Amino acid sequence: MQAALAPNVTPRIIHRGIEPYQLTFDAMRAFTDARDEHTQNEFWIVEHPPVYTLGLGADQSHVLAAHDIPVVQTDRGGEVTYHGPGQVVIYLLIDLRRSHPKARLFAREFVNKIEQAVINTLEAYNLAGERKEGAPGIYVSNGQWQGAKVAALGLKVRGNGCTYHGVSLNVDMDLTPFSWINPCGYAGLATVDMKTLGVTVPLSQVQNALAQNLQDLLTAP
C-alpha cells in the first residue's frame, strides 16, 4: 500500500493580537505537548506588551536595568531580548519531520530559511539586511545604521523535531528598553527598527508579509 503524503504541510496562520508573553509561552508549550503526527503546523502572529525574555543559556547580568518591565525565563535558545509594541513576532509551531514536502527540514536549514524570510521582507521595503556569523538574527548591512540589529531569532527544538518560539522584527517601536539590556548578550549592540531606517508602514502589513515569506520558504520544494 502506498504511503500517504505528509498531511498539512503548509502552516496555518493564527493572528492572536496583543497578548501577554507568559500567556503565549504557556500556550505554545501546551500546543506542542498535545500535537501528534496529524496536527497542522501553525504560525502564531502576536504583539506583546513590554517584556524581557531570557534564553536557556542567558546570563541574568545582561539585564542591566529592567525598570518596571517583567523578565521571563523561557526554554528557547539564546540570550536576553526585548519584545514590545510595534514589533512583529511570529512563533513557528512546526514539525520538522514533515514540514518540507521532499525531505526533512533540519534545524540549521530551518534557521537559515527563517533568516532569509526576514531578509526578503526587508528587501521589499528597500532595506538591506544580512546575517552575522555566530550572532543569530538579522542586521542592517549598509548606511548609517550598518551593523545594527533589526530582527531577533530564538527557537526551541524538542527531541521529536517539533519547534516553538520564533522570530521578531522591529517595525515601529520605542527602542529605549533595548538600551537597558545587552541585546542577545552583546554589550553596546545597536538595535534599530524599520521606522528609524526610513520606512513607515502599518504593523499588520509587515506581519502578513513576513508570514507569507516564511510560508513560501518553508514549504518550497
Coordinates of C-alpha atoms in Angstrom, one line a residue:
M1 CA 0.0 0.0 0.0
Q2 CA 1.4 3.4 -1.0
A3 CA 2.2 5.7 1.9
A4 CA 0.2 8.8 2.2
L5 CA 1.8 12.2 1.7
A6 CA 2.6 14.0 4.9
P7 CA -0.5 15.9 5.9
N8 CA -0.9 19.6 6.5
V9 CA 2.5 20.8 5.3
T10 CA 1.5 24.4 4.8
P11 CA 1.3 26.2 8.2
R12 CA -2.0 27.7 9.3
I13 CA -1.6 31.4 10.2
I14 CA -3.2 32.4 13.5
H15 CA -3.5 36.1 14.5
R16 CA -3.5 36.3 18.3
G17 CA -3.5 40.0 18.5
I18 CA -1.9 41.8 21.5
E19 CA -1.2 39.2 24.2
P20 CA 0.9 39.0 27.4
Y21 CA 4.1 37.0 26.8
Q22 CA 3.5 34.4 29.5
L23 CA 0.1 33.5 28.1
T24 CA 1.6 32.9 24.7
F25 CA 4.5 31.0 26.1
D26 CA 2.3 28.7 28.1
A27 CA 0.0 28.2 25.0
M28 CA 3.0 27.3 22.8
R29 CA 4.1 24.6 25.2
A30 CA 0.6 23.2 25.6
F31 CA 0.1 23.1 21.8
T32 CA 3.4 21.2 21.4
D33 CA 2.7 18.8 24.2
A34 CA -0.7 17.9 22.7
R35 CA 0.2 17.7 19.0
D36 CA 0.6 14.4 17.1
E37 CA 1.5 13.4 13.6
H38 CA -1.8 14.8 12.2
T39 CA -1.6 18.2 13.9
Q40 CA -1.3 21.0 11.4
N41 CA 1.8 23.3 11.6
E42 CA 0.9 26.8 12.7
F43 CA 2.4 30.3 12.7
W44 CA 1.2 32.5 15.6
I45 CA 1.4 36.2 14.9
V46 CA 1.3 38.2 18.1
E47 CA 2.3 41.6 19.5
H48 CA 3.4 41.7 23.2
P49 CA 3.3 44.3 25.9
P50 CA 6.8 45.2 27.0
V51 CA 8.8 42.1 28.3
Y52 CA 12.3 40.9 28.5
T53 CA 12.8 37.2 27.8
L54 CA 15.8 35.0 28.8
G55 CA 17.0 32.0 26.8
L56 CA 18.2 28.9 28.5
G57 CA 21.8 30.0 28.5
A58 CA 21.1 33.6 29.3
D59 CA 23.3 35.5 31.8
Q60 CA 20.9 37.5 34.1
S61 CA 23.6 40.2 34.3
H62 CA 22.9 41.1 30.7
V63 CA 19.6 42.7 32.0
L64 CA 21.3 46.0 33.0
A65 CA 18.2 47.7 34.4
A66 CA 14.8 46.1 33.9
H67 CA 12.9 49.2 35.3
D68 CA 9.3 48.0 35.5
I69 CA 9.5 45.6 32.6
P70 CA 8.9 42.0 33.5
V71 CA 11.7 39.5 32.9
V72 CA 10.6 36.0 31.9
Q73 CA 12.7 32.8 31.8
T74 CA 12.0 30.8 28.7
D75 CA 13.2 27.5 27.2
R76 CA 14.4 28.9 23.9
G77 CA 18.0 29.2 22.8
G78 CA 19.9 32.4 23.0
E79 CA 20.3 35.2 25.5
V80 CA 18.1 38.2 26.6
T81 CA 15.9 40.0 24.2
Y82 CA 13.1 42.6 24.3
H83 CA 9.6 42.4 22.9
G84 CA 7.2 45.3 22.8
P85 CA 4.5 47.2 20.9
G86 CA 5.3 47.9 17.3
Q87 CA 7.3 44.7 16.8
V88 CA 6.3 41.8 14.6
V89 CA 6.5 38.5 16.5
I90 CA 5.8 35.2 14.7
Y91 CA 6.1 31.9 16.6
L92 CA 6.7 28.8 14.5
L93 CA 5.0 25.7 15.7
I94 CA 6.4 23.3 13.2
D95 CA 7.1 19.5 13.0
L96 CA 10.5 19.5 11.2
R97 CA 10.0 15.8 10.3
R98 CA 7.2 16.7 7.8
S99 CA 7.4 20.5 7.2
H100 CA 9.2 20.1 3.9
P101 CA 7.5 18.3 1.0
K102 CA 10.5 16.4 -0.3
A103 CA 12.9 16.0 2.6
R104 CA 13.3 16.5 6.3
L105 CA 14.0 20.2 7.1
F106 CA 16.9 20.1 9.6
A107 CA 17.2 22.7 12.3
R108 CA 20.2 24.6 10.7
E109 CA 18.4 24.8 7.4
F110 CA 15.2 25.9 9.3
V111 CA 17.0 28.8 10.9
N112 CA 18.6 29.8 7.6
K113 CA 15.2 29.9 6.0
I114 CA 13.7 32.0 8.8
E115 CA 16.5 34.5 8.5
Q116 CA 16.1 34.6 4.7
A117 CA 12.4 35.3 5.1
V118 CA 13.3 38.4 7.2
I119 CA 15.9 39.5 4.6
N120 CA 13.3 39.1 1.9
T121 CA 10.7 41.1 3.9
L122 CA 13.1 43.9 4.4
E123 CA 14.1 43.9 0.8
A124 CA 10.5 44.5 -0.2
Y125 CA 10.8 47.9 1.6
N126 CA 14.2 48.6 0.0
L127 CA 16.1 47.8 3.3
A128 CA 19.2 45.6 3.2
G129 CA 19.6 43.0 5.9
E130 CA 22.3 40.4 6.5
R131 CA 23.4 37.6 8.8
K132 CA 26.4 37.7 11.1
E133 CA 28.4 34.6 11.8
G134 CA 27.8 33.4 15.3
A135 CA 25.2 36.0 16.1
P136 CA 21.7 34.8 15.2
G137 CA 19.3 37.4 13.8
I138 CA 19.4 40.0 11.0
Y139 CA 21.5 43.1 10.9
V140 CA 21.4 46.2 8.7
S141 CA 24.0 45.8 6.0
N142 CA 24.6 49.4 4.9
G143 CA 24.1 53.0 5.6
Q144 CA 24.2 55.0 8.9
W145 CA 22.8 52.0 10.9
Q146 CA 25.1 49.3 9.4
G147 CA 25.6 46.6 12.0
A148 CA 22.5 47.4 14.0
K149 CA 20.2 44.5 14.8
V150 CA 16.7 44.8 13.3
A151 CA 15.4 41.2 13.9
A152 CA 16.0 38.5 16.6
L153 CA 15.6 34.8 16.4
G154 CA 15.2 32.1 19.1
L155 CA 13.9 28.6 18.9
K156 CA 13.1 25.5 20.9
V157 CA 13.5 22.2 19.0
R158 CA 12.3 19.3 21.0
G159 CA 13.8 15.8 20.6
N160 CA 10.8 14.8 18.5
G161 CA 11.5 17.5 15.9
C162 CA 8.7 19.9 17.0
T163 CA 9.6 23.6 17.3
Y164 CA 8.2 26.7 19.0
H165 CA 9.3 30.2 19.8
G166 CA 10.4 32.1 16.6
V167 CA 11.3 35.4 15.2
S168 CA 10.8 39.1 15.9
L169 CA 11.2 42.1 13.5
N170 CA 11.3 45.7 14.8
V171 CA 8.9 47.9 12.8
D172 CA 7.9 51.0 14.8
M173 CA 9.0 50.7 18.5
D174 CA 10.1 52.6 21.5
L175 CA 13.7 51.4 21.3
T176 CA 14.7 52.7 24.7
P177 CA 14.2 49.3 26.5
F178 CA 16.9 47.8 24.3
S179 CA 19.4 50.1 25.9
W180 CA 18.6 48.6 29.3
I181 CA 20.0 45.2 28.3
N182 CA 22.9 43.8 26.4
P183 CA 20.8 42.6 23.4
C184 CA 21.4 38.9 22.8
G185 CA 24.3 39.2 25.2
Y186 CA 26.3 41.8 23.3
A187 CA 27.2 44.9 25.2
G188 CA 26.6 48.1 23.2
L189 CA 24.9 46.3 20.3
A190 CA 22.8 48.9 18.5
T191 CA 19.2 48.0 17.8
V192 CA 17.0 49.7 15.2
D193 CA 13.5 49.5 13.7
M194 CA 12.2 50.0 10.2
K195 CA 10.8 53.4 11.0
T196 CA 14.2 54.6 12.1
L197 CA 15.5 53.3 8.8
G198 CA 13.0 55.5 6.9
V199 CA 10.1 53.1 6.4
T200 CA 6.8 53.9 8.0
V201 CA 4.3 51.1 7.3
P202 CA 1.4 49.5 9.2
L203 CA 2.5 46.7 11.6
S204 CA -0.2 44.4 10.1
Q205 CA 1.3 44.8 6.6
V206 CA 4.7 43.6 7.8
Q207 CA 3.2 40.8 9.9
N208 CA 1.4 39.5 6.8
A209 CA 4.5 40.0 4.5
L210 CA 6.8 38.1 6.9
A211 CA 4.3 35.3 7.4
Q212 CA 3.9 34.9 3.7
N213 CA 7.7 34.8 3.2
L214 CA 8.0 32.2 5.9
Q215 CA 5.3 30.1 4.3
D216 CA 6.9 30.4 0.9
L217 CA 10.4 29.4 2.1
L218 CA 9.4 26.7 4.5
T219 CA 7.1 24.9 2.0
A220 CA 9.1 25.4 -1.2
P221 CA 10.4 22.2 -2.9

